[in-house]
Short mmCIF file of C-alpha atoms in Angstrom, two decimals:
data_model
loop_
_atom_site.label_atom_id
_atom_site.label_comp_id
_atom_site.label_asym_id
_atom_site.label_seq_id
_atom_site.Cartn_x
_atom_site.Cartn_y
_atom_site.Cartn_z
CA MET U 1 -0.01 -0.03 0.05
CA SER U 2 1.47 3.45 -1.02
CA ASP U 3 1.91 6.22 1.41
CA LEU U 4 -0.76 8.20 -0.45
CA THR U 5 -3.30 5.47 -0.24
CA LEU U 6 -2.51 4.89 3.50
CA SER U 7 -2.87 8.62 4.25
CA ARG U 8 -6.17 8.81 2.38
CA LEU U 9 -7.40 5.83 4.33
CA ARG U 10 -6.47 7.43 7.65
CA ALA U 11 -8.33 10.48 6.58
CA THR U 12 -11.41 8.45 5.64
CA VAL U 13 -11.45 6.87 9.09
CA VAL U 14 -11.20 10.25 10.74
CA PHE U 15 -14.18 11.48 8.69
CA ALA U 16 -16.25 8.29 9.13
CA ALA U 17 -15.88 7.52 12.83
CA PRO U 18 -18.16 10.15 14.27
CA LEU U 19 -20.76 9.50 11.59
CA VAL U 20 -20.89 5.85 12.63
CA VAL U 21 -21.31 6.89 16.28
CA PHE U 22 -24.14 9.20 15.12
CA LEU U 23 -25.76 6.31 13.34
CA GLY U 24 -25.67 4.22 16.47
CA PHE U 25 -27.38 6.93 18.51
CA VAL U 26 -29.99 7.27 15.78
CA THR U 27 -30.57 3.52 15.89
CA LEU U 28 -31.08 3.57 19.72
CA PRO U 29 -34.60 4.23 20.89
CA TYR U 30 -35.05 7.92 21.81
CA VAL U 31 -35.28 8.24 25.60
CA THR U 32 -37.46 11.09 26.96
CA ASP U 33 -36.99 10.01 30.62
CA SER U 34 -33.36 10.48 31.42
CA THR U 35 -33.45 8.63 34.70
CA PRO U 36 -31.96 5.06 35.05
CA GLU U 37 -35.54 3.78 35.13
CA GLY U 38 -36.23 5.64 31.90
CA PHE U 39 -33.24 4.05 30.05
CA ALA U 40 -34.09 0.63 31.39
CA SER U 41 -37.62 1.03 30.30
CA ALA U 42 -36.61 2.02 26.74
CA ALA U 43 -34.35 -1.15 26.63
CA LEU U 44 -37.24 -3.25 27.86
CA ALA U 45 -39.62 -1.78 25.27
CA GLU U 46 -37.33 -2.20 22.29
CA PRO U 47 -34.49 -4.62 23.14
CA LEU U 48 -33.39 -5.30 19.62
CA ARG U 49 -32.94 -1.67 18.69
CA TRP U 50 -31.19 -1.11 22.03
CA GLY U 51 -28.72 -3.96 21.21
CA TRP U 52 -28.12 -2.91 17.62
CA GLY U 53 -27.62 0.71 18.66
CA ASN U 54 -25.07 -0.20 21.33
CA LEU U 55 -23.33 -2.43 18.80
CA ILE U 56 -23.04 0.33 16.26
CA VAL U 57 -21.91 2.86 18.78
CA THR U 58 -19.20 0.30 19.95
CA VAL U 59 -17.98 -0.05 16.42
CA GLY U 60 -17.92 3.74 16.13
CA LEU U 61 -15.75 4.02 19.34
CA LEU U 62 -13.31 1.51 17.70
CA LEU U 63 -13.12 3.65 14.60
CA LEU U 64 -12.62 6.74 16.84
CA THR U 65 -9.66 4.96 18.44
CA LEU U 66 -8.23 4.22 15.10
CA ALA U 67 -8.85 7.90 14.11
CA ALA U 68 -6.93 8.97 17.22
CA PHE U 69 -3.99 6.79 16.28
CA SER U 70 -4.06 8.22 12.72
CA ILE U 71 -3.96 11.79 14.09
CA ARG U 72 -1.19 10.84 16.46
CA THR U 73 0.89 9.50 13.57
CA TYR U 74 0.17 12.70 11.63
CA LEU U 75 1.29 14.92 14.53
CA ARG U 76 4.44 12.74 15.20
CA ASP U 77 5.49 13.24 11.65
CA ALA U 78 4.94 16.90 12.08
CA GLY U 79 7.25 16.86 15.06
CA GLU U 80 4.63 17.06 17.84
CA ASP U 81 5.58 14.83 20.76
CA ARG U 82 4.49 16.67 23.85
CA TRP U 83 0.69 16.31 23.96
CA SER U 84 -0.40 13.59 21.56
CA PRO U 85 1.62 10.76 23.19
CA PHE U 86 -0.37 11.35 26.39
CA ALA U 87 -3.66 11.55 24.57
CA ILE U 88 -3.56 8.05 23.08
CA PRO U 89 -3.56 6.07 26.43
CA MET U 90 -6.46 8.19 27.80
CA ILE U 91 -8.47 7.80 24.57
CA LEU U 92 -7.69 4.08 24.41
CA PHE U 93 -8.67 3.34 27.97
CA GLY U 94 -11.69 5.79 27.88
CA HIS U 95 -13.14 4.18 24.71
CA GLY U 96 -12.31 0.79 26.04
CA LEU U 97 -14.22 1.33 29.25
CA ILE U 98 -17.18 2.78 27.54
CA ALA U 99 -17.20 -0.06 24.98
CA PHE U 100 -17.08 -2.51 27.91
CA VAL U 101 -20.08 -0.88 29.47
CA LEU U 102 -21.98 -0.98 26.24
CA GLY U 103 -21.09 -4.69 25.81
CA ALA U 104 -22.07 -5.61 29.42
CA ASP U 105 -25.29 -3.64 28.95
CA MET U 106 -26.13 -5.61 25.88
CA LEU U 107 -25.54 -8.87 27.65
CA ALA U 108 -27.72 -7.70 30.58
CA ARG U 109 -30.52 -6.89 28.12
CA ILE U 110 -30.43 -10.19 26.25
CA GLY U 111 -33.18 -11.60 28.42
CA LEU U 112 -35.40 -8.58 27.55
CA ALA U 113 -36.20 -9.94 24.07
CA ASP U 114 -37.83 -13.02 25.62
CA GLY U 115 -39.39 -11.08 28.46
CA GLY U 116 -36.95 -12.83 30.85
CA LEU U 117 -35.91 -9.70 32.72
CA ALA U 118 -38.11 -7.41 34.68
CA LEU U 119 -37.31 -3.65 35.00
CA GLU U 120 -35.95 -4.08 38.48
CA THR U 121 -33.55 -6.82 37.28
CA ALA U 122 -32.40 -4.71 34.42
CA LEU U 123 -31.64 -1.85 36.74
CA ALA U 124 -29.77 -4.15 39.19
CA ASP U 125 -27.73 -5.72 36.39
CA THR U 126 -26.45 -2.39 35.08
CA ALA U 127 -26.09 -0.33 38.22
CA TRP U 128 -22.54 -1.46 38.85
CA LEU U 129 -21.44 -0.21 35.45
CA ALA U 130 -21.97 3.48 36.47
CA ALA U 131 -18.53 3.74 38.04
CA ILE U 132 -16.72 2.30 35.06
CA GLU U 133 -18.75 4.54 32.72
CA THR U 134 -17.78 7.61 34.92
CA VAL U 135 -14.14 6.80 34.59
CA GLY U 136 -14.35 6.26 30.89
CA GLY U 137 -16.41 9.41 30.50
CA LEU U 138 -13.60 11.40 32.16
CA LEU U 139 -10.63 9.82 30.30
CA MET U 140 -12.24 10.14 26.86
CA PRO U 141 -12.64 14.02 26.81
CA LEU U 142 -9.29 14.58 28.46
CA GLY U 143 -7.64 12.42 25.80
CA TRP U 144 -9.31 14.28 22.96
CA LEU U 145 -8.42 17.55 24.64
CA ALA U 146 -4.74 16.72 24.73
CA LEU U 147 -5.03 15.62 21.04
CA ALA U 148 -6.56 19.01 20.18
CA ILE U 149 -3.80 20.78 22.07
CA GLY U 150 -1.36 18.72 20.10
CA VAL U 151 -2.92 19.82 16.85
CA ALA U 152 -2.68 23.43 17.99
CA THR U 153 0.95 23.23 19.09
CA ALA U 154 2.06 21.40 15.95
CA LYS U 155 1.19 24.47 13.90
CA VAL U 156 -0.05 22.34 10.97
CA MET U 157 -3.43 24.10 10.77
CA THR U 158 -4.62 27.69 10.60
CA ARG U 159 -5.99 29.45 13.69
CA ALA U 160 -9.45 29.36 12.35
CA GLU U 161 -9.23 25.52 11.83
CA VAL U 162 -7.77 25.13 15.39
CA GLY U 163 -10.64 27.17 16.69
CA VAL U 164 -13.10 24.84 14.98
CA VAL U 165 -11.40 21.87 16.48
CA PHE U 166 -11.73 23.20 19.97
CA PHE U 167 -15.27 24.34 19.39
CA GLY U 168 -16.20 20.83 18.33
CA TRP U 169 -14.52 19.41 21.38
CA LEU U 170 -16.63 21.77 23.66
CA VAL U 171 -19.84 20.62 21.93
CA ALA U 172 -18.74 17.00 22.28
CA LEU U 173 -18.03 17.62 25.88
CA VAL U 174 -21.58 18.84 26.41
CA GLY U 175 -22.88 15.60 24.98
CA MET U 176 -20.60 13.53 27.17
CA MET U 177 -21.35 15.37 30.38
CA THR U 178 -25.13 15.37 30.08
CA VAL U 179 -27.62 12.49 30.29
CA PHE U 180 -30.52 13.28 27.99
CA GLY U 181 -32.06 11.64 24.97
CA TRP U 182 -30.33 14.16 22.75
CA SER U 183 -26.90 13.91 24.46
CA GLY U 184 -25.59 11.24 22.02
CA PHE U 185 -26.45 13.33 19.04
CA VAL U 186 -24.77 16.38 20.46
CA PHE U 187 -21.64 14.23 21.26
CA SER U 188 -21.36 12.72 17.83
CA ILE U 189 -21.96 16.04 16.05
CA GLY U 190 -19.40 17.78 18.22
CA LEU U 191 -16.88 15.05 17.34
CA PHE U 192 -17.53 15.44 13.61
CA VAL U 193 -17.07 19.28 13.88
CA MET U 194 -13.83 18.64 15.72
CA LEU U 195 -12.44 15.93 13.42
CA ALA U 196 -13.59 17.22 10.08
CA PRO U 197 -10.93 19.86 9.68
CA ILE U 198 -8.28 17.39 10.92
CA GLY U 199 -9.48 14.77 8.43
CA ARG U 200 -9.32 17.45 5.66
CA ASP U 201 -5.83 18.18 6.68
CA LEU U 202 -4.85 14.58 6.59
CA TRP U 203 -6.29 14.29 3.08
CA VAL U 204 -4.28 17.24 1.90
CA ASP U 205 -1.32 15.96 3.77
CA ALA U 206 -1.30 12.81 1.69
CA GLU U 207 -0.34 14.92 -1.25
CA PHE U 208 2.18 16.74 0.81
CA VAL U 209 3.89 13.48 1.77
CA GLU U 210 3.70 12.22 -1.77
CA HIS U 211 4.93 15.24 -3.80
CA THR U 212 6.71 17.71 -1.50
CA PRO U 213 10.23 17.82 0.12
CA VAL U 214 10.07 17.24 3.92
CA ALA U 215 11.61 20.72 4.57
CA THR U 216 8.54 22.49 3.01
CA PRO U 217 6.18 23.92 5.68
CA ARG U 218 2.84 22.25 5.59
CA LEU U 219 0.90 25.42 5.72
CA GLU U 220 2.68 26.78 2.73
CA PHE U 221 1.96 23.58 0.79
CA ARG U 222 -1.75 23.71 1.70
CA ALA U 223 -2.07 27.37 0.72
CA ALA U 224 -0.56 26.59 -2.67
CA ALA U 225 -2.81 23.57 -3.07
CA HIS U 226 -5.84 25.71 -2.57
CA HIS U 227 -4.97 28.02 -5.51
#
């Protein structure tokens, strides 16, 4: 696989990952009651949608992890080694913990399809996951913040683009820190806003790596590519 193809593949993953997460939240039943009882009732009412939605979100988290590694590789090649190395472990463990919670939740809901679990049982089976979800929910935004700071300090993007990256992170943070039916949509939209300029930069960087001497500043190359 050529460097150009590999860079384009990385850019595609960065673009696609938040869209897959968004698709997962669209698949999940919309929850109007944001209490634990409300979420359990939604799972009880539509267990198949709940299971498929959790599965798609889990796949989206996996793609987001790959996207983080792609961005880290990009920043490392640009000479940034202060923030992005710390971002990867936090993102990896944060996504891993959230994916574990989603997987355990799916297993706990299996009996719902056959009516084998009552609401009280569903609540009891998933209550212990709250602490794990809290830790994952803290590590994940901190990791993405470190990655955003890495993007800013690497000086591979314009100030306006860096501003969009941080704005997207703030929107995603609102989605992560709230527990409403719309929180997942806000989270995934914020991630897309954050990652879209980085994905675009990765796409342009593929041409930079393929056709430009290493000593040429990336911003100069990108400015010339747009004319």
